[in-house]
Short mmCIF file of C-alpha atoms and ligand atoms in Angstrom, two decimals:
data_model
loop_
_atom_site.label_atom_id
_atom_site.label_comp_id
_atom_site.label_asym_id
_atom_site.label_seq_id
_atom_site.Cartn_x
_atom_site.Cartn_y
_atom_site.Cartn_z
CA GLY A 1 -15.15 43.31 -20.85
CA LYS A 2 -15.40 39.59 -21.63
CA VAL A 3 -17.46 37.54 -19.40
CA ARG A 4 -16.37 33.80 -18.90
CA ALA A 5 -19.31 31.34 -18.75
CA PRO A 6 -19.04 29.32 -15.60
CA THR A 7 -17.42 25.82 -16.25
CA HIS A 8 -18.86 22.54 -14.89
CA ILE A 9 -15.42 20.92 -14.58
CA ILE A 10 -11.95 22.18 -13.33
CA SER A 11 -9.00 20.14 -14.50
CA THR A 12 -5.34 20.78 -13.69
CA ILE A 13 -3.38 17.61 -14.88
CA SER A 14 -3.66 17.36 -18.61
CA ASP A 15 -4.68 19.35 -21.70
CA ASP A 16 -5.61 18.00 -25.04
CA ARG A 17 -6.60 21.22 -26.78
CA GLY A 18 -3.35 22.22 -28.46
CA GLU A 19 -1.32 20.66 -31.20
CA GLU A 20 -0.33 17.84 -28.96
CA PRO A 21 -1.58 16.60 -25.54
CA CYS A 22 0.30 17.81 -22.44
CA TYR A 23 0.71 16.10 -19.07
CA ALA A 24 1.12 18.70 -16.36
CA GLY A 25 2.24 21.12 -19.06
CA VAL A 26 4.77 18.74 -20.54
CA PRO A 27 4.11 18.19 -24.27
CA MET A 28 3.86 14.48 -25.41
CA SER A 29 6.78 15.00 -27.80
CA SER A 30 9.12 16.02 -24.95
CA ILE A 31 7.82 12.97 -22.95
CA ILE A 32 8.94 10.73 -25.83
CA GLU A 33 12.13 12.61 -27.00
CA GLN A 34 13.49 13.02 -23.41
CA GLY A 35 12.95 9.23 -22.83
CA TYR A 36 10.45 9.67 -19.91
CA GLY A 37 9.25 6.31 -18.40
CA VAL A 38 5.96 5.33 -16.79
CA GLY A 39 7.40 6.62 -13.47
CA ASP A 40 7.72 10.08 -15.05
CA VAL A 41 4.24 9.99 -16.42
CA ILE A 42 2.81 8.97 -13.03
CA SER A 43 4.79 11.83 -11.50
CA LEU A 44 3.29 14.27 -13.97
CA LEU A 45 -0.29 13.06 -13.77
CA TRP A 46 -0.55 12.18 -10.05
CA PHE A 47 1.82 14.60 -8.41
CA LYS A 48 1.83 17.36 -11.17
CA ARG A 49 5.67 17.72 -11.14
CA SER A 50 8.73 16.06 -12.66
CA LEU A 51 10.49 14.08 -9.98
CA PRO A 52 14.16 13.16 -9.70
CA ARG A 53 15.13 9.87 -11.55
CA TYR A 54 15.59 7.92 -8.35
CA CYS A 55 12.03 8.72 -7.37
CA THR A 56 10.54 7.77 -10.78
CA LYS A 57 12.68 4.54 -10.78
CA PHE A 58 11.24 3.74 -7.28
CA ILE A 59 7.72 4.14 -8.49
CA GLU A 60 8.54 1.87 -11.53
CA ILE A 61 10.03 -0.72 -9.22
CA CYS A 62 6.88 -0.63 -7.09
CA ILE A 63 4.77 -1.19 -10.24
CA MET A 64 6.96 -4.06 -11.39
CA LEU A 65 7.10 -5.80 -7.97
CA CYS A 66 3.39 -5.63 -7.41
CA ALA A 67 2.21 -6.53 -10.93
CA ASP A 68 1.20 -10.07 -9.85
CA HIS A 69 1.56 -12.41 -7.05
CA GLY A 70 0.22 -15.69 -8.39
CA PRO A 71 -3.25 -17.02 -9.03
CA CYS A 72 -4.15 -17.74 -5.40
CA VAL A 73 -4.47 -14.18 -3.97
CA SER A 74 -7.86 -12.65 -3.59
CA GLY A 75 -7.72 -10.33 -6.73
CA ALA A 76 -6.42 -12.98 -9.14
CA HIS A 77 -8.86 -15.63 -7.85
CA ASN A 78 -11.81 -13.21 -8.50
CA THR A 79 -10.53 -12.42 -11.90
CA ILE A 80 -9.99 -16.02 -12.84
CA VAL A 81 -13.53 -17.05 -11.63
CA THR A 82 -15.01 -14.10 -13.55
CA ALA A 83 -13.02 -14.84 -16.75
CA ARG A 84 -14.30 -18.54 -16.46
CA ALA A 85 -17.79 -17.29 -16.16
CA GLY A 86 -17.35 -16.06 -19.71
CA LYS A 87 -17.22 -12.41 -18.86
CA ASP A 88 -15.21 -9.78 -20.90
CA LEU A 89 -11.80 -8.22 -20.03
CA VAL A 90 -13.06 -5.22 -18.13
CA SER A 91 -15.55 -7.26 -15.97
CA SER A 92 -12.77 -9.79 -15.12
CA LEU A 93 -10.40 -7.06 -14.30
CA VAL A 94 -12.65 -4.98 -12.07
CA SER A 95 -13.86 -8.09 -10.36
CA GLY A 96 -10.30 -8.59 -9.18
CA LEU A 97 -9.66 -5.00 -8.46
CA LEU A 98 -12.70 -4.85 -6.13
CA THR A 99 -10.94 -7.15 -3.68
CA ILE A 100 -8.22 -4.56 -3.16
CA GLY A 101 -8.72 -3.04 0.24
CA PRO A 102 -7.58 -2.94 3.89
CA ARG A 103 -6.59 -6.57 4.13
CA PHE A 104 -5.39 -7.21 0.59
CA GLY A 105 -3.13 -4.70 -1.29
CA GLY A 106 -4.93 -1.68 -0.13
CA ALA A 107 -3.15 -1.11 3.10
CA ILE A 108 -0.50 1.23 1.75
CA ASP A 109 -2.23 4.48 2.54
CA ASP A 110 -3.16 3.47 6.08
CA ALA A 111 0.38 2.16 6.60
CA ALA A 112 1.74 5.54 5.51
CA ARG A 113 -0.79 7.36 7.70
CA TYR A 114 -0.13 5.34 10.88
CA PHE A 115 3.68 5.00 10.50
CA LYS A 116 3.93 8.82 9.85
CA ASP A 117 1.84 9.59 12.76
CA ALA A 118 3.66 7.22 15.12
CA CYS A 119 7.18 8.18 13.91
CA ASP A 120 6.50 11.97 13.97
CA ARG A 121 5.16 11.60 17.59
CA ASN A 122 8.28 9.56 18.42
CA LEU A 123 6.24 6.62 19.72
CA THR A 124 8.19 3.57 20.57
CA PRO A 125 7.14 0.45 18.62
CA TYR A 126 5.77 -0.88 21.83
CA GLU A 127 3.58 2.25 22.38
CA PHE A 128 2.53 2.29 18.69
CA VAL A 129 1.52 -1.42 18.38
CA GLU A 130 0.01 -1.79 21.73
CA GLY A 131 -1.96 1.37 21.22
CA MET A 132 -3.34 0.08 17.93
CA LYS A 133 -4.27 -3.19 19.74
CA LYS A 134 -6.23 -1.21 22.40
CA LYS A 135 -8.15 0.48 19.54
CA GLY A 136 -8.81 -2.83 17.96
CA ILE A 137 -6.90 -1.88 14.77
CA ARG A 138 -4.47 -4.26 13.06
CA VAL A 139 -1.36 -2.52 12.13
CA PRO A 140 -1.51 -1.74 8.40
CA GLY A 141 1.49 -2.93 6.48
CA ILE A 142 2.23 -5.65 9.03
CA GLY A 143 1.34 -9.37 8.55
CA HIS A 144 1.13 -11.84 5.74
CA ARG A 145 -0.70 -15.07 5.00
CA ILE A 146 2.38 -16.90 3.62
CA LYS A 147 5.34 -14.62 4.29
CA SER A 148 7.11 -14.94 7.74
CA ARG A 149 10.40 -14.36 9.59
CA ASP A 150 11.74 -17.48 7.89
CA ASN A 151 10.21 -16.88 4.50
CA ARG A 152 10.91 -13.19 3.84
CA ASP A 153 9.13 -11.25 1.20
CA LYS A 154 11.75 -10.71 -1.51
CA ARG A 155 9.85 -7.67 -2.83
CA VAL A 156 10.31 -5.84 0.59
CA GLU A 157 14.04 -6.71 0.55
CA LEU A 158 14.50 -5.39 -3.00
CA LEU A 159 12.46 -2.10 -2.14
CA GLN A 160 14.58 -1.54 0.97
CA LYS A 161 17.80 -2.27 -0.81
CA PHE A 162 17.02 0.29 -3.56
CA ALA A 163 16.01 2.92 -1.02
CA ARG A 164 19.02 2.37 1.12
CA SER A 165 21.33 3.02 -1.74
CA ASN A 166 19.27 5.84 -3.50
CA PHE A 167 17.18 7.79 -0.98
CA PRO A 168 18.65 10.64 1.07
CA SER A 169 16.90 9.36 4.09
CA VAL A 170 14.99 6.23 5.00
CA LYS A 171 13.81 7.40 8.43
CA TYR A 172 10.29 6.15 8.08
CA MET A 173 11.29 2.77 6.57
CA GLU A 174 13.72 2.29 9.53
CA TYR A 175 10.87 3.13 11.87
CA ALA A 176 8.62 0.47 10.13
CA VAL A 177 11.48 -2.01 10.65
CA THR A 178 11.59 -1.36 14.38
CA VAL A 179 7.88 -1.95 14.41
CA GLU A 180 8.36 -5.20 12.59
CA SER A 181 10.98 -6.31 15.07
CA TYR A 182 8.45 -5.74 17.91
CA THR A 183 5.60 -7.45 16.01
CA LEU A 184 7.80 -10.42 15.10
CA SER A 185 8.39 -10.95 18.78
CA LYS A 186 4.62 -11.66 18.97
CA ALA A 187 4.13 -13.93 15.97
CA ASN A 188 6.28 -15.29 13.19
CA ASN A 189 4.05 -13.93 10.26
CA LEU A 190 3.78 -10.33 11.59
CA VAL A 191 6.44 -9.20 9.03
CA LEU A 192 6.52 -5.83 7.34
CA ASN A 193 4.70 -6.60 4.14
CA VAL A 194 4.83 -5.11 0.67
CA ASP A 195 2.09 -2.54 1.44
CA GLY A 196 4.00 -1.52 4.61
CA ALA A 197 7.27 -1.23 2.82
CA ILE A 198 5.82 0.89 0.02
CA GLY A 199 3.88 2.97 2.51
CA SER A 200 6.80 3.85 4.65
CA LEU A 201 9.35 4.29 1.76
CA PHE A 202 6.97 6.61 -0.05
CA LEU A 203 6.89 8.77 3.13
CA ASP A 204 10.74 8.88 2.80
CA LEU A 205 10.50 9.72 -0.81
CA LEU A 206 8.01 12.57 -0.14
CA ALA A 207 10.00 13.98 2.69
CA GLY A 208 13.51 13.47 1.41
CA SER A 209 13.23 14.49 -2.22
CA GLY A 210 12.72 18.14 -1.40
CA MET A 211 10.02 18.22 -4.08
CA PHE A 212 7.07 18.48 -1.67
CA THR A 213 6.16 21.01 1.10
CA LYS A 214 5.06 19.67 4.48
CA GLN A 215 1.52 20.77 3.60
CA GLU A 216 1.57 18.90 0.29
CA ILE A 217 2.90 15.76 1.97
CA ASP A 218 0.08 15.87 4.61
CA GLU A 219 -2.48 16.22 1.80
CA ILE A 220 -1.11 13.32 -0.20
CA VAL A 221 -1.17 11.12 2.83
CA GLN A 222 -4.52 12.35 3.90
CA ILE A 223 -6.18 11.97 0.43
CA GLY A 224 -4.51 8.55 -0.03
CA TYR A 225 -2.59 8.42 -3.35
CA LEU A 226 -0.56 5.28 -2.57
CA ASN A 227 -2.99 2.43 -2.97
CA GLY A 228 -3.15 3.82 -6.43
CA LEU A 229 0.42 2.12 -6.93
CA PHE A 230 -0.99 -1.33 -6.10
CA VAL A 231 -4.15 -0.83 -8.09
CA LEU A 232 -2.21 0.19 -11.23
CA ALA A 233 0.42 -2.53 -10.73
CA ARG A 234 -1.93 -5.35 -10.03
CA SER A 235 -4.06 -4.47 -13.16
CA ILE A 236 -1.24 -5.72 -15.18
CA GLY A 237 -1.36 -9.10 -13.56
CA LEU A 238 -5.22 -9.31 -13.48
CA ILE A 239 -5.35 -8.67 -17.18
CA GLY A 240 -2.68 -11.38 -17.66
CA HIS A 241 -4.83 -13.83 -15.63
CA THR A 242 -7.91 -12.92 -17.80
CA PHE A 243 -6.01 -13.74 -21.05
CA ASP A 244 -4.48 -16.97 -19.52
CA GLN A 245 -8.02 -18.32 -18.60
CA LYS A 246 -9.44 -17.45 -22.11
CA ARG A 247 -6.33 -18.95 -23.81
CA LEU A 248 -6.68 -22.05 -21.73
CA LYS A 249 -10.49 -22.15 -22.64
CA GLN A 250 -11.20 -22.88 -19.02
CA PRO A 251 -14.75 -23.90 -18.21
CA LEU A 252 -17.18 -22.31 -15.68
CA TYR A 253 -15.66 -22.44 -12.09
CA ARG A 254 -17.61 -24.30 -9.46
CA HIS A 255 -16.20 -24.65 -6.03
CA PRO A 256 -16.07 -28.31 -4.87
CA TRP A 257 -18.56 -29.40 -2.31
CA GLU A 258 -15.88 -31.16 -0.36
CA ASP A 259 -14.14 -27.82 0.37
CA VAL A 260 -17.27 -26.35 1.99
CA LEU A 261 -18.23 -27.10 5.58
CA TYR A 262 -22.07 -27.35 5.42
CA THR A 263 -23.32 -26.80 8.85
CA LYS A 264 -26.46 -25.66 10.65
N1 LIG B 301 -2.57 -9.91 13.46
C1 LIG B 301 -2.50 -9.68 5.93
O1 LIG B 301 -3.59 -12.12 8.38
C2 LIG B 301 -3.36 -10.31 7.07
C3 LIG B 301 -1.96 -8.21 12.34
C4 LIG B 301 -2.18 -8.67 13.69
C5 LIG B 301 -1.57 -6.73 14.63
C6 LIG B 301 -1.51 -6.88 12.33
C7 LIG B 301 -3.25 -9.42 8.38
C8 LIG B 301 -3.62 -8.07 8.25
C9 LIG B 301 -2.80 -5.74 7.98
C10 LIG B 301 -3.32 -5.40 6.58
C11 LIG B 301 -2.25 -5.44 5.47
C12 LIG B 301 -1.55 -6.24 3.30
C13 LIG B 301 -4.94 -10.23 6.61
C14 LIG B 301 -0.99 -7.64 3.16
C15 LIG B 301 -1.03 -7.99 0.46
C16 LIG B 301 -0.52 -8.15 -1.01
C17 LIG B 301 -0.10 -9.58 -1.31
C18 LIG B 301 -1.04 -10.62 -0.78
C19 LIG B 301 -0.60 -12.09 -0.92
C20 LIG B 301 0.03 -9.76 -2.84
C21 LIG B 301 -2.98 -11.68 7.27
C22 LIG B 301 -3.82 -14.02 13.31
C23 LIG B 301 -3.34 -13.17 14.56
C24 LIG B 301 -4.48 -12.47 15.20
C25 LIG B 301 -4.38 -11.13 14.57
C26 LIG B 301 -2.96 -10.88 14.53
C27 LIG B 301 -2.56 -10.30 12.09
N2 LIG B 301 -2.15 -9.11 11.47
N3 LIG B 301 -1.99 -8.04 14.77
N4 LIG B 301 -1.39 -6.18 13.38
N5 LIG B 301 -1.33 -6.27 11.14
N6 LIG B 301 -2.64 -7.10 8.16
N7 LIG B 301 -2.54 -6.12 4.39
O2 LIG B 301 -2.54 -14.46 8.43
O3 LIG B 301 -4.54 -12.86 18.90
O4 LIG B 301 -5.25 -14.51 17.22
O5 LIG B 301 -6.47 -12.48 17.38
O6 LIG B 301 -4.84 -7.76 8.29
O7 LIG B 301 -1.06 -5.02 5.71
O8 LIG B 301 -2.19 -7.98 0.64
O9 LIG B 301 0.40 -12.35 -1.44
O10 LIG B 301 -1.37 -13.00 -0.39
O11 LIG B 301 1.00 -9.27 -3.40
O12 LIG B 301 -1.00 -10.18 -3.53
O13 LIG B 301 -5.05 -14.12 8.03
O14 LIG B 301 1.23 -9.81 -0.79
O15 LIG B 301 -1.87 -9.54 8.89
O16 LIG B 301 -3.88 -13.73 10.19
O17 LIG B 301 -6.16 -12.76 10.54
O18 LIG B 301 -5.65 -15.06 11.37
O19 LIG B 301 -4.54 -13.19 12.49
O20 LIG B 301 -2.38 -12.11 14.14
O21 LIG B 301 -5.01 -10.11 15.36
O22 LIG B 301 -4.32 -12.33 16.52
P1 LIG B 301 -3.74 -13.70 8.70
P2 LIG B 301 -5.19 -13.78 11.07
P3 LIG B 301 -5.17 -13.14 17.64
S1 LIG B 301 0.05 -7.70 1.66
#
């Protein structure tokens, strides 16, 4: 019989060999003719399935709300400095992307991991937060540099509003809100932030949509898909900041001496 030569790559998400490319088996013409959006394309290429409209809409809302947060955040600052050093688009973009991590924008996966574990084990907010403190771990998804009890993050409110009216269950988000109530009793800026809102709500999407088995949910949370939402979204803003600096013909950035504490 026929002997198949061993392959060096296995790929399961897309195929460009036929008359038209397919994403998770769905031909490009169907994607266009059926009016799919970016949320559907993400569903196909990341989750390998078509998700219900409320799920793809939620994904699109996450992308829109996280696309930019002004020039002062870590990512935009790096991109602006890099663009002003005369570097190209890709260099400016990746310089900003490289700041995304546990403190800035990249806390979504850990927020999902810790909220899921704590909620599934029925930990009280006190047990969860104080347990994290004992381990010396800041609660991912909690805390913000400029947002606080009196200056709430509109993005979090918008995500919660959408989920409350469209998701079958918001159990994990409600748990995160109880954690926030406890952390706010400690300090005014320990709000549920945008990473924590997306992390907890994505758990609700995975668990409530009926589209994923428990094993698949555990794998998604363990591998860490969700920071990808922030990376993808913020790329839109970082590209914008690069163009902005080039358009404004901004010179090489040099940080002012007055803003540095020189000490021995
Ligand atoms: N404390 C975000 O800290 C920040 C605590 C905490 C327990 C916590 C901090 C944190 C977890 C990571 C996270 C996503 C670094 C943030 C984002 C996107 C963004 C960004 C933008 C955008 C802020 C003061 C005291 C200390 C700390 C305690 C702080 N956080 N305790 N759990 N989570 N959060 N990141 O203000 O006793 O004095 O030692 O790491 O979720 O990135 O817009 O800027 O769209 O671009 O610098 O929104 O919360 O406060 O470090 O001086 O801490 O609070 O232990 O206590 P800060 P610190 P003590 S959203």
